[in-house]
């Protein structure tokens, strides 16, 4: 009897749940999910899906659910793939220590996360790893135990070439994952230029997502209240200029395409949901990494810089609220190098 491939999935939010369901829907692989805050809910009740792709699904659970990567590996490892669909916050929780717990030479590391250049730190730590980039344009959000999935699960999947292994082997590892995930409901395709797709998605995420989070309004209100033309469009033009400096020539038409992509929905993007929940945001990989490229290539990006700096302040506000540090009674000053004791 042939053993099914085994997929470890870290992060069961709006994206991760649809990924887990999509893979199990094919029946080609078993999914073991690592979940922390929603562990009790997922194991006792499961998640309800209100999905544009799969309809209404009650009480979905992955094949196996654990609280930690260590537990998952000890019970069901080794895995053929590990999919990261958790929030991408390297300033708070880098994924490399989690990869280390499940890593072996043949495992495929699938980065189904937001941001640009997110594979670089992984390949620095694991230079001969099979790293796969998944660019998802899904509109899916977790509310309590309900997944509201309003945009088709469409993912472009490509190779992050490590420059060490034969490219054909890396490509096959990528295409084997696509075969596990692709079904008659979703649209999972191989992408020879996944770098292009990541910049393309950043046109939305670094601008609409960031501005909605900072203003605390959904996409519809952001447009009605004047934020699209005054903030989002200028920021989008900056992303196009930065991408061009990185060798990716995005058409101007992508601006209106992204602005109109949520028409008909009062859609709150992921960063806004994080702000409303008091969670950390992915500002570093979404905006910060793009600005690193802008700085390196001398591309002006004043709007994105302001968005980034404001989101940086909010991230530290969230760190304080979550007890990552306690400020002293006496305010630290420049001569103290603004010293803060982290827990």
Coordinates of C-alpha atoms in Angstrom, one line a residue:
X1 CA 0.0 0.0 0.0
X2 CA 1.4 3.4 -1.0
X3 CA 1.8 5.8 1.9
X4 CA 0.3 9.3 1.3
X5 CA 2.6 12.3 1.3
X6 CA 2.6 14.1 4.6
X7 CA 2.2 17.9 4.8
X8 CA 2.9 19.9 7.9
X9 CA 1.0 23.2 8.0
X10 CA 1.9 26.0 10.4
X11 CA -0.8 28.6 10.8
X12 CA -4.5 28.0 10.5
X13 CA -5.9 31.4 9.8
X14 CA -7.9 32.5 6.8
X15 CA -5.3 31.4 4.3
X16 CA -3.9 28.3 6.1
X17 CA -7.4 26.8 6.7
X18 CA -8.2 27.0 3.0
X19 CA -4.8 25.5 2.1
X20 CA -5.4 22.7 4.5
X21 CA -8.9 22.1 3.2
X22 CA -7.8 22.3 -0.4
X23 CA -5.1 19.7 0.1
X24 CA -7.3 17.3 2.0
X25 CA -10.1 17.8 -0.6
X26 CA -7.8 16.2 -3.2
X27 CA -7.3 13.2 -0.9
X28 CA -3.7 13.0 -2.1
X29 CA -2.0 14.0 1.2
X30 CA -2.6 14.1 5.0
X31 CA -2.3 17.5 6.7
X32 CA -1.0 17.9 10.2
X33 CA -1.6 21.4 11.4
X34 CA 0.2 23.3 14.1
X35 CA -2.2 25.6 16.0
X36 CA -1.7 27.5 19.2
X37 CA -4.4 30.0 20.2
X38 CA -7.2 28.1 18.4
X39 CA -6.1 24.6 19.4
X40 CA -9.0 23.8 21.7
X41 CA -11.6 25.2 19.2
X42 CA -10.2 23.4 16.3
X43 CA -9.9 20.0 18.1
X44 CA -13.3 20.1 19.7
X45 CA -15.5 22.0 17.2
X46 CA -13.5 22.5 14.1
X47 CA -13.8 25.5 11.8
X48 CA -16.9 26.4 9.7
X49 CA -16.1 27.5 6.2
X50 CA -18.3 29.9 4.2
X51 CA -16.3 29.5 1.0
X52 CA -16.7 30.8 -2.5
X53 CA -14.9 27.6 -3.7
X54 CA -16.2 24.9 -1.4
X55 CA -19.6 26.2 -0.2
X56 CA -20.6 25.8 3.5
X57 CA -18.5 23.3 5.4
X58 CA -19.2 22.5 9.0
X59 CA -16.6 21.5 11.6
X60 CA -13.6 21.1 9.4
X61 CA -10.5 19.7 11.0
X62 CA -7.1 18.8 9.4
X63 CA -6.1 15.2 9.6
X64 CA -4.0 15.9 12.8
X65 CA -3.8 19.0 15.0
X66 CA -1.0 19.8 17.5
X67 CA 0.2 22.7 19.5
X68 CA 3.8 22.6 18.5
X69 CA 6.1 21.6 15.6
X70 CA 7.9 19.4 18.1
X71 CA 4.8 17.4 18.9
X72 CA 3.8 17.1 15.2
X73 CA 7.2 15.8 14.2
X74 CA 7.5 13.3 17.0
X75 CA 4.0 11.9 16.2
X76 CA 3.9 12.0 12.4
X77 CA 7.3 13.1 11.0
X78 CA 9.2 13.2 8.9
X79 CA 7.1 15.4 6.5
X80 CA 7.4 15.7 2.8
X81 CA 6.4 19.4 2.9
X82 CA 6.1 22.1 5.6
X83 CA 3.7 24.9 4.6
X84 CA 4.1 28.2 6.4
X85 CA 0.8 30.1 6.4
X86 CA 1.3 31.8 9.7
X87 CA 1.6 35.6 9.9
X88 CA 5.0 36.6 8.6
X89 CA 6.5 38.6 11.4
X90 CA 10.3 38.0 11.5
X91 CA 10.7 40.9 14.0
X92 CA 8.5 38.9 16.4
X93 CA 8.7 35.2 15.5
X94 CA 11.1 34.2 12.7
X95 CA 10.3 30.9 11.0
X96 CA 13.9 29.6 10.8
X97 CA 13.8 28.0 14.4
X98 CA 10.5 26.3 13.4
X99 CA 12.0 25.0 10.2
X100 CA 15.0 23.6 12.1
X101 CA 12.6 21.4 14.2
X102 CA 11.2 19.6 11.1
X103 CA 14.1 20.0 8.6
X104 CA 15.6 17.2 6.6
X105 CA 17.3 17.3 3.2
X106 CA 14.3 16.3 1.2
X107 CA 11.6 18.4 2.8
X108 CA 9.9 21.1 0.7
X109 CA 9.6 24.4 2.5
X110 CA 6.5 26.2 1.1
X111 CA 6.3 29.9 2.0
X112 CA 2.6 30.7 1.6
X113 CA 3.1 34.1 3.2
X114 CA 3.0 37.7 2.4
X115 CA 6.0 39.9 1.7
X116 CA 8.9 40.3 -0.7
X117 CA 12.3 38.5 -0.4
X118 CA 11.0 36.3 2.4
X119 CA 13.0 33.3 1.1
X120 CA 16.4 35.0 1.6
X121 CA 16.7 34.4 5.4
X122 CA 15.5 30.8 4.9
X123 CA 18.2 30.0 2.3
X124 CA 20.8 31.8 4.4
X125 CA 20.1 29.3 7.2
X126 CA 19.4 26.3 5.0
X127 CA 21.4 26.9 1.8
X128 CA 20.6 23.6 0.1
X129 CA 16.9 23.6 1.0
X130 CA 14.0 23.1 -1.4
X131 CA 12.2 26.5 -0.9
X132 CA 8.9 27.1 -2.7
X133 CA 7.2 30.4 -3.0
X134 CA 3.4 30.5 -2.9
X135 CA 1.7 33.8 -3.9
X136 CA -1.9 33.7 -2.9
X137 CA -4.5 36.3 -4.0
X138 CA -7.2 34.8 -1.8
X139 CA -9.6 36.9 0.2
X140 CA -10.2 34.7 3.3
X141 CA -10.5 35.7 6.9
X142 CA -11.0 33.9 10.2
X143 CA -13.7 35.3 12.5
X144 CA -13.9 33.3 15.7
X145 CA -14.2 29.8 14.3
X146 CA -15.7 30.9 10.9
X147 CA -13.7 31.2 7.8
X148 CA -15.2 33.8 5.4
X149 CA -13.7 33.0 2.0
X150 CA -14.9 35.5 -0.6
X151 CA -12.2 35.3 -3.4
X152 CA -11.2 32.1 -5.3
X153 CA -8.2 30.3 -4.0
X154 CA -5.8 31.3 -6.7
X155 CA -2.1 30.7 -6.0
X156 CA 1.0 31.1 -8.1
X157 CA 3.7 28.7 -7.0
X158 CA 7.4 28.8 -8.0
X159 CA 10.9 27.9 -7.1
X160 CA 13.2 30.0 -4.9
X161 CA 16.5 28.7 -6.5
X162 CA 19.1 27.9 -3.9
X163 CA 21.8 27.8 -6.5
X164 CA 23.2 24.6 -5.0
X165 CA 20.9 21.8 -6.2
X166 CA 20.0 21.0 -9.8
X167 CA 17.2 23.4 -10.8
X168 CA 15.2 20.6 -12.4
X169 CA 15.0 18.8 -9.0
X170 CA 13.9 21.9 -7.3
X171 CA 11.3 22.5 -10.0
X172 CA 10.0 18.9 -9.7
X173 CA 9.6 19.3 -5.9
X174 CA 7.6 22.4 -6.5
X175 CA 5.4 20.8 -9.2
X176 CA 4.8 17.8 -6.9
X177 CA 3.4 20.1 -4.3
X178 CA 1.1 21.8 -6.8
X179 CA -0.2 18.3 -7.7
X180 CA -1.1 17.7 -4.1
X181 CA -2.9 21.0 -3.7
X182 CA -4.6 21.6 -7.0
X183 CA -8.2 20.5 -7.4
X184 CA -11.3 21.2 -9.4
X185 CA -12.3 24.2 -7.2
X186 CA -9.0 26.2 -6.9
X187 CA -6.5 27.6 -9.3
X188 CA -3.0 26.5 -8.4
X189 CA -0.5 27.1 -11.1
X190 CA 3.3 26.9 -11.6
X191 CA 5.0 30.2 -12.0
X192 CA 8.3 30.5 -13.7
X193 CA 8.7 34.1 -12.5
X194 CA 7.4 34.1 -8.9
X195 CA 9.5 37.2 -8.2
X196 CA 7.2 39.1 -10.6
X197 CA 4.1 37.7 -8.8
X198 CA 5.4 38.8 -5.4
X199 CA 5.9 42.4 -6.6
X200 CA 2.5 42.3 -8.2
X201 CA 0.8 41.3 -5.0
X202 CA 2.8 44.0 -3.1
X203 CA 1.1 46.6 -5.2
X204 CA -2.0 45.8 -3.1
X205 CA -0.6 44.7 0.2
X206 CA 2.0 47.5 0.8
X207 CA -0.5 50.2 0.0
X208 CA -4.2 49.2 0.4
X209 CA -3.5 46.9 3.3
X210 CA -1.2 49.3 5.1
X211 CA -3.5 52.3 4.6
X212 CA -6.6 50.4 5.7
X213 CA -4.8 49.3 8.9
X214 CA -3.6 52.8 9.8
X215 CA -7.0 54.4 9.2
X216 CA -9.0 51.6 10.7
X217 CA -11.4 51.5 7.8
X218 CA -12.2 48.7 5.2
X219 CA -11.5 49.0 1.5
X220 CA -15.0 50.4 0.6
X221 CA -14.8 53.2 3.3
X222 CA -11.2 53.9 2.4
X223 CA -12.3 54.8 -1.1
X224 CA -15.4 56.7 -0.1
X225 CA -13.5 58.7 2.5
X226 CA -10.8 59.8 0.0
X227 CA -7.9 57.6 1.0
X228 CA -7.5 55.8 -2.3
X229 CA -6.5 58.8 -4.4
X230 CA -4.6 60.7 -1.7
X231 CA -2.6 57.8 -0.2
X232 CA -3.0 54.5 -2.0
X233 CA -2.4 55.6 -5.6
X234 CA 0.9 57.5 -4.8
X235 CA 2.1 54.5 -2.8
X236 CA 1.3 52.1 -5.6
X237 CA 3.3 54.2 -8.1
X238 CA 6.2 54.0 -5.7
X239 CA 5.9 50.1 -5.6
X240 CA 6.0 50.1 -9.4
X241 CA 9.1 52.2 -9.5
X242 CA 10.9 50.0 -6.9
X243 CA 9.9 46.8 -8.7
X244 CA 11.3 48.3 -11.9
X245 CA 14.6 49.0 -10.2
X246 CA 14.6 45.3 -9.2
X247 CA 14.1 44.1 -12.8
X248 CA 10.3 43.7 -12.6
X249 CA 8.3 45.9 -15.0
X250 CA 4.7 46.0 -13.8
X251 CA 2.1 47.7 -16.1
X252 CA 0.4 50.9 -14.9
X253 CA -2.9 49.2 -15.4
X254 CA -2.2 47.0 -12.3
X255 CA -3.0 50.1 -10.1
X256 CA -6.7 50.2 -11.1
X257 CA -6.9 46.5 -11.2
X258 CA -5.9 46.2 -7.6
X259 CA -8.0 49.1 -6.5
X260 CA -11.1 47.5 -8.1
X261 CA -10.3 43.9 -7.0
X262 CA -12.6 44.1 -3.9
X263 CA -15.5 45.9 -5.6
X264 CA -18.8 44.9 -4.1
X265 CA -17.3 44.0 -0.7
X266 CA -16.8 46.0 2.5
X267 CA -13.6 44.0 2.7
X268 CA -11.2 44.5 5.7
X269 CA -7.7 43.3 4.5
X270 CA -5.5 41.2 6.8
X271 CA -3.5 44.0 8.3
X272 CA -6.6 45.8 9.3
X273 CA -7.9 42.6 11.0
X274 CA -4.7 42.3 12.9
X275 CA -4.9 45.9 14.1
X276 CA -8.5 45.4 15.2
X277 CA -7.6 42.2 17.1
X278 CA -4.6 43.8 18.7
X279 CA -2.2 41.5 16.8
X280 CA 1.2 42.1 15.3
X281 CA 1.2 43.1 11.6
X282 CA 3.4 42.0 8.7
X283 CA 4.6 45.5 8.0
X284 CA 8.3 44.5 7.9
X285 CA 8.1 42.0 5.1
X286 CA 5.3 43.8 3.2
X287 CA 6.6 47.4 3.4
X288 CA 10.0 47.3 5.0
X289 CA 11.5 44.8 2.6
X290 CA 10.3 46.9 -0.4
X291 CA 11.9 50.0 1.1
X292 CA 15.2 48.1 1.6
X293 CA 15.2 47.6 -2.2
X294 CA 14.3 51.2 -2.7
X295 CA 17.2 52.4 -0.6
X296 CA 19.6 50.0 -2.3
X297 CA 18.6 51.2 -5.7
X298 CA 18.1 54.9 -4.8
X299 CA 14.4 55.0 -5.6
X300 CA 12.4 57.7 -3.7
X301 CA 9.5 56.3 -1.8
X302 CA 8.1 59.1 0.5
X303 CA 4.6 57.7 0.9
X304 CA 5.7 54.2 1.7
X305 CA 8.3 55.5 4.1
X306 CA 5.6 57.3 6.1
X307 CA 3.3 54.2 6.1
X308 CA 6.2 52.1 7.3
X309 CA 7.2 54.4 10.1
X310 CA 3.7 54.7 11.4
X311 CA 3.2 50.9 11.3
X312 CA 6.5 50.5 13.1
X313 CA 5.2 52.6 16.0
X314 CA 2.0 50.6 16.1
X315 CA 4.0 47.3 16.2
X316 CA 5.9 48.6 19.2
X317 CA 2.7 49.7 20.8
X318 CA 1.4 46.1 20.3
X319 CA 4.6 44.7 21.8
X320 CA 4.1 46.7 24.9
X321 CA 0.4 45.7 25.2
X322 CA 1.4 42.0 24.9
X323 CA 4.1 42.4 27.6
X324 CA 7.2 41.9 25.5
X325 CA 8.7 44.7 27.5
X326 CA 7.8 46.9 30.5
X327 CA 8.7 50.6 30.3
X328 CA 10.5 52.1 33.3
X329 CA 8.9 54.7 35.4
X330 CA 11.5 57.2 34.2
X331 CA 11.3 57.8 30.5
X332 CA 14.5 56.7 28.6
X333 CA 16.2 59.6 26.8
X334 CA 18.7 59.8 23.9
X335 CA 21.6 59.8 26.2
X336 CA 20.3 56.4 27.6
X337 CA 20.2 55.1 24.0
X338 CA 16.5 54.7 24.6
X339 CA 17.3 51.5 26.5
X340 CA 14.3 49.1 27.0
X341 CA 14.5 45.8 28.9
X342 CA 12.8 43.0 26.9
X343 CA 11.3 40.0 28.7

